[in-house]
mmCIF file of C-alpha atoms in Angstrom:
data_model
loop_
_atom_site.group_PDB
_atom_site.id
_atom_site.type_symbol
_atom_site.label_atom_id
_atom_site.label_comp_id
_atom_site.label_asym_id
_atom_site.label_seq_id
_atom_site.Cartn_x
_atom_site.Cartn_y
_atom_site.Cartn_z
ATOM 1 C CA UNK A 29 -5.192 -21.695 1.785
ATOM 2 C CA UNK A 30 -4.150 -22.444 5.409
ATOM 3 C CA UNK A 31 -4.941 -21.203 8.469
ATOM 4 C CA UNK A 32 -2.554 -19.742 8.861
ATOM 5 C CA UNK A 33 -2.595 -17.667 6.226
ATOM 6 C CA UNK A 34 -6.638 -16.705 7.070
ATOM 7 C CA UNK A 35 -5.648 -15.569 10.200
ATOM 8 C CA UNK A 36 -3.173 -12.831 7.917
ATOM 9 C CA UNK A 37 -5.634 -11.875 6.159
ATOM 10 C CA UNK A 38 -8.642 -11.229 8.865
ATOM 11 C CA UNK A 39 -7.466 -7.369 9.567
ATOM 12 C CA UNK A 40 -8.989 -4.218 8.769
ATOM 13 C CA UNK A 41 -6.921 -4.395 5.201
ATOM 14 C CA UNK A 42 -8.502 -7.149 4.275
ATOM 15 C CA UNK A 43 -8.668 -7.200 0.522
ATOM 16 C CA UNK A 44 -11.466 -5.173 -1.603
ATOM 17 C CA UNK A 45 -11.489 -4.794 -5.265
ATOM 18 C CA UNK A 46 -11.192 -1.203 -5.287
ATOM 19 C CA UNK A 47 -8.216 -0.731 -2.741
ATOM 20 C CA UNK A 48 -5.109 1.856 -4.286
ATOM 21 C CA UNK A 49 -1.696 0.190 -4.943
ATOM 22 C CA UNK A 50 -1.180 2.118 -1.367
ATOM 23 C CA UNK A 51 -3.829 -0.083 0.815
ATOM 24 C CA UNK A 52 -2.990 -3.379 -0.913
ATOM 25 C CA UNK A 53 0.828 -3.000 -0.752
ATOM 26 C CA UNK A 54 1.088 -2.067 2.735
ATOM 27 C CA UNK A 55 -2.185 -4.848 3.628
ATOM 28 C CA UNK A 56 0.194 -7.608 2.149
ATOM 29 C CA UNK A 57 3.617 -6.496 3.974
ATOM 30 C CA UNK A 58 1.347 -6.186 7.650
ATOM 31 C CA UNK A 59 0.521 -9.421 6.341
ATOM 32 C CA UNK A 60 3.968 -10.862 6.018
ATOM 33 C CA UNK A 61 4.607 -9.706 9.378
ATOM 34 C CA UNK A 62 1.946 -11.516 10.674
ATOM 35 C CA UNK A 63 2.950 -14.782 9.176
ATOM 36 C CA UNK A 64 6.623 -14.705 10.070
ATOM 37 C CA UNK A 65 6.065 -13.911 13.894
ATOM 38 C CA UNK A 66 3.363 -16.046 14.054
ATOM 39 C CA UNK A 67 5.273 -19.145 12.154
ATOM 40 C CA UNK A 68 8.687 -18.217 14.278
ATOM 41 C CA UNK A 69 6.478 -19.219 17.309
ATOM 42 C CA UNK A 70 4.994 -22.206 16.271
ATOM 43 C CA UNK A 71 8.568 -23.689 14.682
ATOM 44 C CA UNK A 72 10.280 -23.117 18.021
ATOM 45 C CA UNK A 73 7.641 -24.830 19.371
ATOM 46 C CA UNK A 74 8.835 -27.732 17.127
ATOM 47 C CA UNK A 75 11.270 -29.890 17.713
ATOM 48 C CA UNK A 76 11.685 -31.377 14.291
ATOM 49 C CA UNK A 77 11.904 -27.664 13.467
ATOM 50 C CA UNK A 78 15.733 -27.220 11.502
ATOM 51 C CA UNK A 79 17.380 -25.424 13.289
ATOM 52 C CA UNK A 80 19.376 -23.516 10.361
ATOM 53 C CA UNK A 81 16.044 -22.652 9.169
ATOM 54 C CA UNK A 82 14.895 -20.746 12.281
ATOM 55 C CA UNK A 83 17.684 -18.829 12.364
ATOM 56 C CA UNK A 84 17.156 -17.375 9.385
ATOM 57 C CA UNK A 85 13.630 -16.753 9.895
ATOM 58 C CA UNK A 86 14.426 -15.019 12.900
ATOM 59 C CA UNK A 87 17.220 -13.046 11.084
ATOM 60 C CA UNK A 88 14.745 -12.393 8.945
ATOM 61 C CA UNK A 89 11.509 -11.092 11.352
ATOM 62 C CA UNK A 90 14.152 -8.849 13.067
ATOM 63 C CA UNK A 91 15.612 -6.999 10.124
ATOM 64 C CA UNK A 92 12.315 -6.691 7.421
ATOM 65 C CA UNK A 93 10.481 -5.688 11.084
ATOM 66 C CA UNK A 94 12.971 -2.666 11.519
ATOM 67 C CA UNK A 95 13.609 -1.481 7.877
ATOM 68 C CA UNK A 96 9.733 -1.658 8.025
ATOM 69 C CA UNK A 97 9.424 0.637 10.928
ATOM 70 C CA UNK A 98 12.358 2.877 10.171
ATOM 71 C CA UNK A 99 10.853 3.780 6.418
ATOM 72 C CA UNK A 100 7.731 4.464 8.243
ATOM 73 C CA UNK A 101 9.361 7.049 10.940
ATOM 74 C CA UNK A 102 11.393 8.305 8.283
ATOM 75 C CA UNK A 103 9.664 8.468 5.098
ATOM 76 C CA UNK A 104 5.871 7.456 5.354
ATOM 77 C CA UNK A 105 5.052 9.818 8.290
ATOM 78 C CA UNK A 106 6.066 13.133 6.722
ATOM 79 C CA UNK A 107 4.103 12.503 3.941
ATOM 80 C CA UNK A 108 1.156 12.300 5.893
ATOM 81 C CA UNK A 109 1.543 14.632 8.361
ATOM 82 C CA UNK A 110 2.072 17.098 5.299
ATOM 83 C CA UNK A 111 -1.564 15.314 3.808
ATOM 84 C CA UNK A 112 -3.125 15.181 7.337
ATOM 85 C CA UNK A 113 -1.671 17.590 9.788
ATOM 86 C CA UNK A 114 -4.565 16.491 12.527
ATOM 87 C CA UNK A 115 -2.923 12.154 12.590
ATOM 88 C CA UNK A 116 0.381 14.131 13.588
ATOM 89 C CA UNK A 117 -0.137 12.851 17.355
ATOM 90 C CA UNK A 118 -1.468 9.204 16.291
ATOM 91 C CA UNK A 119 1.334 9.125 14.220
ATOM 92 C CA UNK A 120 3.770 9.573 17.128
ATOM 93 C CA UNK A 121 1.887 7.631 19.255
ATOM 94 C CA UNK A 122 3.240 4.808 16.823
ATOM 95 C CA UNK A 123 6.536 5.912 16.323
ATOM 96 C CA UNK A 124 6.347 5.175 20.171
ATOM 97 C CA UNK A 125 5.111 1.945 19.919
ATOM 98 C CA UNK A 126 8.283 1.143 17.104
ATOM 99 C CA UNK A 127 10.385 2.386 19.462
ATOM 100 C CA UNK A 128 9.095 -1.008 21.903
ATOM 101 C CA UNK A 129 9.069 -3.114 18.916
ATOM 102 C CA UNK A 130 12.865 -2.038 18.863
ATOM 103 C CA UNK A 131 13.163 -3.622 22.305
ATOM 104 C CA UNK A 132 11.630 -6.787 21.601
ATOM 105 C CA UNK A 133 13.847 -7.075 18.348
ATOM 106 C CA UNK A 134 16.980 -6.537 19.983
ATOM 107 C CA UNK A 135 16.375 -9.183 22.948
ATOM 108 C CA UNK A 136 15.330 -11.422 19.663
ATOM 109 C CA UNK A 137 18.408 -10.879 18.201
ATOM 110 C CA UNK A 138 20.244 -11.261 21.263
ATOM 111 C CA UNK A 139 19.768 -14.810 21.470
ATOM 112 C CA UNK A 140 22.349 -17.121 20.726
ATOM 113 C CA UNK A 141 22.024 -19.820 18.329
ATOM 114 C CA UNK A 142 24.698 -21.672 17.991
ATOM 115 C CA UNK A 143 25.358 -25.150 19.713
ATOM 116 C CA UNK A 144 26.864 -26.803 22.354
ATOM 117 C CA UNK A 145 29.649 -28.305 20.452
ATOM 118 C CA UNK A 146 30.157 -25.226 17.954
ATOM 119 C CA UNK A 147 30.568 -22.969 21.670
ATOM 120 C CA UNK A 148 33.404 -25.441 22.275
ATOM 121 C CA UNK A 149 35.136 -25.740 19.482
ATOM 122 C CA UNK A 150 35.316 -21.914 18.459
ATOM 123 C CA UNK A 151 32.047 -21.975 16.729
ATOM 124 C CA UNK A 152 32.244 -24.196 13.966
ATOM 125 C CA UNK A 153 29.563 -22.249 11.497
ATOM 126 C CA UNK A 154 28.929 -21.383 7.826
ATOM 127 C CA UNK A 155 27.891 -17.477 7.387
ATOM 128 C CA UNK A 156 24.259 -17.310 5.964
ATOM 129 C CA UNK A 157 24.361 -16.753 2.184
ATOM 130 C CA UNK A 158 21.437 -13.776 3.345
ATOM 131 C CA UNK A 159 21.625 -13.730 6.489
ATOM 132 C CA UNK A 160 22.504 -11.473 9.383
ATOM 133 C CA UNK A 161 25.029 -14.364 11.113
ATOM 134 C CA UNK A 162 25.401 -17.539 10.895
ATOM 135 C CA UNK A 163 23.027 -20.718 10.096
ATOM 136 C CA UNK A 164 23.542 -22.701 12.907
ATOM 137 C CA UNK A 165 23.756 -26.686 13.079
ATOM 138 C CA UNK A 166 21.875 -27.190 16.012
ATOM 139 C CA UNK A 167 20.470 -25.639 19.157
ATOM 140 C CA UNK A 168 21.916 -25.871 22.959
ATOM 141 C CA UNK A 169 18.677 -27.318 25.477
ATOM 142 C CA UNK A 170 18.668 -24.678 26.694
ATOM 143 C CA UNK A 171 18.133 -21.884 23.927
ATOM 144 C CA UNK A 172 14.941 -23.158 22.764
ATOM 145 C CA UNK A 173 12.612 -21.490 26.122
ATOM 146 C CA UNK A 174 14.947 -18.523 25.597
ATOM 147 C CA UNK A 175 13.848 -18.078 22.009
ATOM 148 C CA UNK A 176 10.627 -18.981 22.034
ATOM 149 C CA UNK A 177 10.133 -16.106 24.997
ATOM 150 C CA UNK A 178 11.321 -13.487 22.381
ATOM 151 C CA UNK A 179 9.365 -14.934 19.499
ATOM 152 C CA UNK A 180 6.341 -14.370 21.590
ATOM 153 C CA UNK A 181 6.878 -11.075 22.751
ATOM 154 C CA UNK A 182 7.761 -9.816 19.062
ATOM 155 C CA UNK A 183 4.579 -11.757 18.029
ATOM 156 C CA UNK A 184 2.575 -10.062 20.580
ATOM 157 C CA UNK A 185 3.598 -6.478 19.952
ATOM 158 C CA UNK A 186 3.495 -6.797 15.885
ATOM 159 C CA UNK A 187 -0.032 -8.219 16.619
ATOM 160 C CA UNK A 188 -1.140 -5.139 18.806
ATOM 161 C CA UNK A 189 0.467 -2.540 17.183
ATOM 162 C CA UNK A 190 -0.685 -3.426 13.804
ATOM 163 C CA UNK A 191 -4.132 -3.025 15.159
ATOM 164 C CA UNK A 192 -3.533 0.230 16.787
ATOM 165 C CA UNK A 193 -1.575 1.455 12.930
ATOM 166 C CA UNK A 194 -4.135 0.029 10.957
ATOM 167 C CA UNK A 195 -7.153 1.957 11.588
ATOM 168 C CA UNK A 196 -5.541 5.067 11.196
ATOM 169 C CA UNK A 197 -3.154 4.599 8.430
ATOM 170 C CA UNK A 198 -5.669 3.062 6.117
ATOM 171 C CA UNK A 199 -8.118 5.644 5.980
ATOM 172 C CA UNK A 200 -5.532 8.135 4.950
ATOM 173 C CA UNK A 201 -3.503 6.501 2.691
ATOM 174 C CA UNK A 202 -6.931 5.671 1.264
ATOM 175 C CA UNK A 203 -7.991 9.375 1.131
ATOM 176 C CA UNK A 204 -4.837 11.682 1.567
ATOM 177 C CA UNK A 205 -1.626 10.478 -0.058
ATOM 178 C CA UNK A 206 -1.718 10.603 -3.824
ATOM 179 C CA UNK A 207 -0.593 7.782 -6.048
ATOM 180 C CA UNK A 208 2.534 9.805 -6.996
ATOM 181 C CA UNK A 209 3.268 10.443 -3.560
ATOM 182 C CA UNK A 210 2.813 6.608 -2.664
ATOM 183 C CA UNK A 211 5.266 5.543 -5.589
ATOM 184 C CA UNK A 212 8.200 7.310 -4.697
ATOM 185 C CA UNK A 213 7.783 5.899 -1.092
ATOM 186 C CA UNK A 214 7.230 2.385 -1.931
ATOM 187 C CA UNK A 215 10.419 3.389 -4.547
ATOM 188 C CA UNK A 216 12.563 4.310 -1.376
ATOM 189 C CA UNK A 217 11.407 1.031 0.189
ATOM 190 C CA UNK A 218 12.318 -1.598 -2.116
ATOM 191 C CA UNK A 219 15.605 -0.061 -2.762
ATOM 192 C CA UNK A 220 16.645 -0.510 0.563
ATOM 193 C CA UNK A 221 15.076 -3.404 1.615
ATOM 194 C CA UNK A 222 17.918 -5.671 3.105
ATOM 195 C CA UNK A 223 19.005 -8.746 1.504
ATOM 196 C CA UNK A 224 18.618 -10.682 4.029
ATOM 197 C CA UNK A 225 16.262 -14.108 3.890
ATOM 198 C CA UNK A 226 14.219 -12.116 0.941
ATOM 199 C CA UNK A 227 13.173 -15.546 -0.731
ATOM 200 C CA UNK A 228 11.093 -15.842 2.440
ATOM 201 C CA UNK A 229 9.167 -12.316 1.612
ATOM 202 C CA UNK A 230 8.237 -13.868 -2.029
ATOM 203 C CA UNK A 231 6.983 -16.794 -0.144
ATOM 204 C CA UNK A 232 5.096 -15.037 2.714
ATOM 205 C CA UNK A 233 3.613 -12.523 -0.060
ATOM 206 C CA UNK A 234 2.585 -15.666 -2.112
ATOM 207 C CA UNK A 235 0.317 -16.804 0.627
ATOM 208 C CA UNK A 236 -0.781 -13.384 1.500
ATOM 209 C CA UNK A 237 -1.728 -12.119 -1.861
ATOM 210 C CA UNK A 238 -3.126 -12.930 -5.099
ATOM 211 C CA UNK A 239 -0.327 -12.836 -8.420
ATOM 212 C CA UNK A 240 -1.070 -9.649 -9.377
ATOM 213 C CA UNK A 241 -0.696 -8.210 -6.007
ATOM 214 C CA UNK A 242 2.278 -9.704 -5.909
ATOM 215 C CA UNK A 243 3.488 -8.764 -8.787
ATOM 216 C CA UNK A 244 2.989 -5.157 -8.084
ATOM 217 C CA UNK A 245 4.975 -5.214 -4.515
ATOM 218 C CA UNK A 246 8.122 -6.735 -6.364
ATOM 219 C CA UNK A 247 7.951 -4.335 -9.448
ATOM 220 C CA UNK A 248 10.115 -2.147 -8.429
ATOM 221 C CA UNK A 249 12.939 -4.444 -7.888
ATOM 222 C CA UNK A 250 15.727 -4.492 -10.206
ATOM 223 C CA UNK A 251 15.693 -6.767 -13.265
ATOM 224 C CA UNK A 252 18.666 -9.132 -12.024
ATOM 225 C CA UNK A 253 16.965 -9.424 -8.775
ATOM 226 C CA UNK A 254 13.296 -10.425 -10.689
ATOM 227 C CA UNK A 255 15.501 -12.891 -12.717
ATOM 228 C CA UNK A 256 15.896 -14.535 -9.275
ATOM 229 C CA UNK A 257 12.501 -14.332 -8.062
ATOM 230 C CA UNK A 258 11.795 -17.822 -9.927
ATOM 231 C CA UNK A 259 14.203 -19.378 -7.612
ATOM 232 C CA UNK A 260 13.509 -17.942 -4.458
ATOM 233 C CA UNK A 261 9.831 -18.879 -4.630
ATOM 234 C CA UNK A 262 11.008 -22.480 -5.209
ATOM 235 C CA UNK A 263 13.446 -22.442 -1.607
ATOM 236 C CA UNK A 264 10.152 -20.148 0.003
ATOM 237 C CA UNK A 265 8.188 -22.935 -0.110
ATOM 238 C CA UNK A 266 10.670 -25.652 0.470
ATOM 239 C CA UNK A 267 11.890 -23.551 3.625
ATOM 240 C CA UNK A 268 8.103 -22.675 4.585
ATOM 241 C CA UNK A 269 7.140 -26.662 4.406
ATOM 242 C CA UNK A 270 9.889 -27.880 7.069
ATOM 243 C CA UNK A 271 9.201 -24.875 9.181
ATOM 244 C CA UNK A 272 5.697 -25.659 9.471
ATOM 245 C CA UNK A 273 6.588 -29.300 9.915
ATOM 246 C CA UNK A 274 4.700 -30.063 6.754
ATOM 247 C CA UNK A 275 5.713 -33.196 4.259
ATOM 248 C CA UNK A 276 6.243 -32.423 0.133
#
């Protein structure tokens, strides 16, 4: 296992033999999180980086990043306020701190991708087969500083909220929501999980997590989608291996 991937897993989920379906599933998605942002920094970083490839990695931090934080808000913090009435004002403390993530995402977003030439000639682009726009060709000089900025502040805040959420969401999804109550969330979640990029979630979860914790995040997804999974591993790890400038 790479460093990388350590560093993911040295948080206060760290695995234990007797965590619920609750603690492990939400350990290995913080952990995703962790090892987009921090691989979106380092490719920028890159200059051999592809540049098609980084934009879809950063289509994909900014949109699994807000569905993430929106299911929380929406549907995860009821739930335990209803459990837990006292982690109501910890809870909005990190609805706040979403709220900032928002921020960060949208100046993320806001960067433009395409190239030189393609700005020219009236953007000459291929839409994304997943994505949220286009795969670009290449990348103007002077987008790279621009990018890399916003890469690092998303890093930063995923890294410091996640250790604020952590410590408190753990302990009650440990002891307060009930395994019932945990299913028909994590339901909700993986039915409307965007499309977008998801081989890179099987192949962040396949460094994060062991097979069987992997196969219990992606159980709820529908069979013609798990027919796929096979697949999207395969262009994971392909995609994973340029990004991180590594040879087959």
């Amino acid at each position: 296992m790479n460093e990388t991937v350590r560093h993911a897993s040295d948080s206060p989920g760290s695995p234990d033999s007797t965590d619920s379906p609750a603690i492990t599933q939400t350990r290995l998605t913080h952990a995703t999180h962790r090892l987009a942002t921090d691989l979106l920094v380092d490719a920028v970083d890159r200059p051999s980086a592809d540049p098609g490839r980084l934009a879809e990695l950063r289509d994909f931090v900014v949109t699994h990043l807000r569905h993430h934080h929106e299911t929380e808000d929406a549907l995860l913090w009821p739930r335990i306020v209803a459990a837990a009435p006292e982690t109501e004002h910890l809870l909005h403390r990190l609805s706040q701190e979403h709220d900032r993530l928002d921020d960060a995402l949208d100046r993320l977003a806001a960067v433009d991708l395409t190239t030189g030439d393609q700005a020219a000639a009236g953007a000459d682009t291929e839409p994304a087969g997943h994505g949220v726009g286009p795969v670009r060709a290449g990348l103007r000089d002077d987008v790279r500083p621009v990018l890399r900025e916003a890469a690092v502040a998303v890093r930063d805040s995923v890294r410091d909220h996640l250790a604020h959420e952590e410590p408190v969401l753990f302990p009650v999804l440990r002891d307060r929501i009930t395994a019932a109550e945990w299913e028909e969330f994590a339901h909700q979640v993986v039915v409307t999980t965007p499309p977008v990029a998801g081989h890179l979630m099987i192949g962040f979860l396949d460094e994060a997590g062991t097979p069987a914790e992997v196969r219990s995040m992606l159980a709820d997804m529908p069979g013609p989608v798990q027919d796929l999974v096979p697949a999207m591993r395969s262009r994971a790890a392909e995609d994973l291996r340029a990004l991180r400038g590594e040879t087959s």
